[in-house]
CSV table of C-alpha atoms in Angstrom, one decimal:
chain,number,residue,atom,x,y,z
K,1,MET,CA,169.6,103.2,240.7
K,2,ALA,CA,166.8,104.9,242.6
K,3,SER,CA,165.1,102.6,245.2
K,4,ARG,CA,161.5,101.8,244.7
K,5,THR,CA,159.2,103.5,247.2
K,6,ARG,CA,157.3,100.9,249.3
K,7,LYS,CA,153.6,101.6,249.2
K,8,SER,CA,151.4,101.2,252.2
K,9,PRO,CA,148.9,98.3,252.4
K,10,GLU,CA,146.1,100.9,252.1
K,11,VAL,CA,147.5,102.3,248.9
K,12,ARG,CA,148.1,98.9,247.4
K,13,ARG,CA,144.6,97.8,248.3
K,14,ALA,CA,143.1,100.9,246.7
K,15,GLU,CA,145.2,100.4,243.5
K,16,ILE,CA,144.0,96.8,243.3
K,17,THR,CA,140.3,97.6,243.8
K,18,GLN,CA,140.5,100.5,241.3
K,19,ALA,CA,142.2,98.3,238.7
K,20,ALA,CA,139.6,95.6,239.2
K,21,ALA,CA,136.8,98.1,238.9
K,22,HIS,CA,138.2,99.3,235.6
K,23,LEU,CA,138.7,95.8,234.2
K,24,ILE,CA,135.4,94.3,235.3
K,25,SER,CA,133.3,97.3,234.1
K,26,ARG,CA,134.6,96.6,230.6
K,27,HIS,CA,135.0,92.8,230.5
K,28,GLY,CA,132.8,91.5,233.4
K,29,TYR,CA,133.8,89.4,236.4
K,30,ASN,CA,134.0,86.2,234.3
K,31,GLY,CA,136.1,88.0,231.6
K,32,ILE,CA,139.1,88.9,233.8
K,33,SER,CA,141.6,87.0,235.8
K,34,LEU,CA,143.7,88.0,238.9
K,35,LYS,CA,146.7,88.1,236.6
K,36,ASP,CA,145.0,90.8,234.6
K,37,VAL,CA,144.6,92.8,237.8
K,38,ALA,CA,148.2,92.1,238.9
K,39,ASP,CA,149.6,93.2,235.5
K,40,MET,CA,147.7,96.5,235.7
K,41,VAL,CA,149.1,97.4,239.1
K,42,ASP,CA,152.6,96.0,238.4
K,43,MET,CA,152.4,93.3,241.0
K,44,SER,CA,152.7,89.5,241.0
K,45,GLN,CA,149.6,87.4,241.2
K,46,PRO,CA,150.6,86.1,244.6
K,47,GLY,CA,151.1,89.7,245.7
K,48,VAL,CA,147.5,90.5,244.7
K,49,LEU,CA,146.3,87.4,246.5
K,50,HIS,CA,148.0,88.6,249.7
K,51,TYR,CA,145.5,91.5,249.7
K,52,VAL,CA,142.4,90.0,248.4
K,53,GLY,CA,142.6,86.3,249.3
K,54,SER,CA,140.8,85.1,246.1
K,55,LYS,CA,139.1,86.3,243.1
K,56,GLU,CA,135.8,86.2,245.0
K,57,GLY,CA,137.5,88.2,247.8
K,58,LEU,CA,138.4,90.9,245.2
K,59,LEU,CA,134.8,91.2,244.2
K,60,SER,CA,133.8,91.6,247.8
K,61,LEU,CA,136.3,94.4,248.2
K,62,LEU,CA,134.8,96.2,245.2
K,63,ILE,CA,131.5,96.3,247.0
K,64,THR,CA,132.6,97.1,250.5
K,65,ASP,CA,135.5,99.5,249.6
K,66,ILE,CA,134.1,101.3,246.6
K,67,TYR,CA,130.4,100.9,245.8
K,68,ASP,CA,128.7,100.8,249.1
K,69,VAL,CA,130.6,103.6,250.8
K,70,TYR,CA,129.8,106.5,248.5
K,71,GLY,CA,126.6,108.2,247.6
K,72,THR,CA,125.0,107.0,250.9
K,73,PRO,CA,122.3,108.8,252.9
K,74,GLU,CA,124.9,109.4,255.6
K,75,GLU,CA,127.1,111.2,253.1
K,76,PHE,CA,124.1,113.3,251.8
K,77,LEU,CA,123.2,114.5,255.3
K,78,GLN,CA,126.7,116.0,255.6
K,79,THR,CA,126.5,118.0,252.4
K,80,GLY,CA,124.4,121.0,253.5
K,81,LEU,CA,122.4,120.7,250.3
K,82,PRO,CA,118.7,121.5,250.2
K,83,GLY,CA,116.8,118.7,251.8
K,84,SER,CA,119.8,117.3,253.7
K,85,ASP,CA,118.8,118.5,257.2
K,86,PRO,CA,119.6,115.4,259.4
K,87,ASN,CA,116.5,116.0,261.5
K,88,HIS,CA,114.0,115.8,258.6
K,89,PRO,CA,115.8,115.0,255.3
K,90,HIS,CA,113.9,114.8,252.0
K,91,LEU,CA,114.1,111.4,250.2
K,92,PRO,CA,113.7,112.8,246.7
K,93,ALA,CA,116.5,115.3,247.4
K,94,TYR,CA,118.7,112.4,248.5
K,95,PHE,CA,117.8,110.5,245.3
K,96,ASP,CA,118.8,113.6,243.3
K,97,TYR,CA,122.1,113.5,245.1
K,98,LEU,CA,122.6,109.8,244.5
K,99,VAL,CA,121.8,110.1,240.8
K,100,ALA,CA,124.2,113.1,240.4
K,101,HIS,CA,126.9,111.0,242.2
K,102,ASN,CA,126.3,108.0,239.9
K,103,ALA,CA,126.3,110.2,236.8
K,104,SER,CA,129.7,111.7,237.9
K,105,GLN,CA,131.2,108.2,238.2
K,106,PRO,CA,130.4,106.5,234.9
K,107,GLU,CA,132.9,103.7,235.3
K,108,LEU,CA,131.7,102.8,238.8
K,109,THR,CA,128.1,102.9,237.5
K,110,GLN,CA,129.0,100.6,234.6
K,111,LEU,CA,130.7,98.3,237.0
K,112,TYR,CA,127.6,98.0,239.2
K,113,THR,CA,125.4,97.4,236.1
K,114,VAL,CA,127.7,94.7,234.7
K,115,LEU,CA,127.9,92.9,238.0
K,116,GLU,CA,124.2,93.1,238.6
K,117,THR,CA,123.5,91.6,235.2
K,118,GLU,CA,126.0,88.9,235.6
K,119,ALA,CA,124.7,88.1,239.1
K,120,ILE,CA,121.5,86.8,237.7
K,121,SER,CA,123.4,83.5,237.5
K,122,THR,CA,123.0,81.5,240.7
K,123,ASN,CA,126.7,80.6,240.4
K,124,HIS,CA,127.9,84.2,240.5
K,125,PRO,CA,129.6,85.2,243.8
K,126,LEU,CA,127.3,88.3,244.1
K,127,HIS,CA,124.1,86.5,243.3
K,128,ASP,CA,122.8,86.6,246.9
K,129,TYR,CA,124.0,90.2,247.4
K,130,PHE,CA,121.9,91.5,244.6
K,131,LEU,CA,119.0,89.2,245.4
K,132,HIS,CA,118.7,90.7,248.9
K,133,ARG,CA,119.8,94.2,248.0
K,134,PRO,CA,116.3,95.7,247.8
K,135,GLU,CA,115.5,94.5,251.3
K,136,GLU,CA,118.8,95.7,252.6
K,137,VAL,CA,118.4,99.1,251.0
K,138,TRP,CA,114.9,99.4,252.6
K,139,LYS,CA,116.2,98.5,256.0
K,140,HIS,CA,119.1,101.0,255.7
K,141,TYR,CA,116.9,103.8,254.5
K,142,SER,CA,114.4,103.1,257.3
K,143,LYS,CA,117.0,104.3,259.8
K,144,PHE,CA,116.5,107.9,258.8
K,145,PRO,CA,113.7,110.4,259.8
K,146,TRP,CA,112.6,111.3,256.2
K,147,ALA,CA,110.2,114.2,256.0
K,148,LEU,CA,107.0,113.1,254.3
K,149,PRO,CA,103.8,114.8,253.1
K,150,ASP,CA,101.0,115.0,255.6
K,151,GLY,CA,99.1,111.8,256.1
K,152,MET,CA,101.9,109.6,254.7
K,153,ASP,CA,103.7,107.0,256.9
K,154,TRP,CA,107.1,105.6,256.1
K,155,SER,CA,106.5,102.0,257.0
K,156,ARG,CA,103.0,101.9,255.4
K,157,ASP,CA,103.4,104.0,252.3
K,158,MET,CA,107.0,104.3,251.2
K,159,GLN,CA,108.5,100.8,250.5
K,160,ASP,CA,107.1,100.6,247.0
K,161,SER,CA,108.3,104.2,246.2
K,162,VAL,CA,111.8,103.2,247.4
K,163,ARG,CA,111.8,100.0,245.4
K,164,MET,CA,110.5,101.6,242.2
K,165,SER,CA,113.1,104.5,242.6
K,166,MET,CA,115.9,101.9,242.7
K,167,GLU,CA,114.4,100.0,239.7
K,168,VAL,CA,114.3,103.3,237.7
K,169,MET,CA,117.9,104.0,238.5
K,170,ASP,CA,118.9,100.5,237.5
K,171,GLY,CA,117.0,100.8,234.3
K,172,ILE,CA,118.5,104.1,233.4
K,173,GLN,CA,122.0,102.8,234.1
K,174,ILE,CA,121.4,99.9,231.7
K,175,ARG,CA,120.2,102.4,229.1
K,176,LEU,CA,123.4,104.4,229.6
K,177,LEU,CA,125.3,101.6,228.1
K,178,ARG,CA,123.5,101.9,224.8
K,179,GLU,CA,123.3,104.4,221.9
K,180,PRO,CA,122.2,107.1,221.5
K,181,LYS,CA,123.5,108.5,224.8
K,182,ILE,CA,121.1,110.0,227.3
K,183,ASP,CA,121.5,112.3,230.2
K,184,TYR,CA,121.2,110.4,233.5
K,185,VAL,CA,120.0,113.4,235.6
K,186,GLN,CA,117.5,114.5,233.0
K,187,GLU,CA,116.1,111.0,232.6
K,188,TRP,CA,115.8,110.6,236.4
K,189,ASN,CA,113.9,113.9,236.7
K,190,LEU,CA,111.2,112.6,234.3
K,191,PHE,CA,110.6,109.6,236.5
K,192,LYS,CA,110.9,111.7,239.7
K,193,ASP,CA,107.8,113.6,238.7
K,194,LEU,CA,105.9,110.3,238.4
K,195,LEU,CA,107.3,108.8,241.7
K,196,PHE,CA,107.0,112.0,243.8
K,197,PRO,CA,104.3,114.1,242.1
K,198,LEU,CA,103.4,117.6,242.7
K,199,PRO,CA,101.5,119.1,244.5
K,200,LEU,CA,101.5,116.2,246.9
K,201,TRP,CA,105.3,116.3,247.4
K,202,ASP,CA,105.6,120.1,247.2
K,203,GLY,CA,108.0,121.2,249.9
K,204,TYR,CA,109.3,117.6,250.5
K,205,ARG,CA,111.4,117.1,247.3
């Protein structure tokens, strides 16, 4: 009988988070158990607990290991895409990149939408995370030297634009769960023209 290959902790952790993302995106956090995750990765429930600590710990891993590490401004600035010059990046170009990233990861996008909706409940483990997310996003984006049209100031003029852009993406992602299907990128482009209108943003999008 062939011996079973021992997987590294990193591989096991990745398998667990991917399985949890798959299950929660379909059934919600409250609709799954650690046993469901364990069964999907062919582990015992105590084995899964060894890596995540608790069901709430599993949820934290989904955010820190999957959602919050991809599609970031830092990632965008390494792409070489138009508007990604680290010295004066273009915010609308980054949002285009983020939307394209989310559109290419439908299960991850659905996971985020399901969790954000569930987290309206004050008892949800991610309630505070989503409650403070707009403020945290603004703080993080404020670290970058975004190029803006003449006369515009980041601190004075852009917080509402960032907030509304995030709200538009959230709304589109909810709409993606319904029928008839829509194209995420095309829908975003319609709103982008309202949020970053030409000719004001000409050369900065």
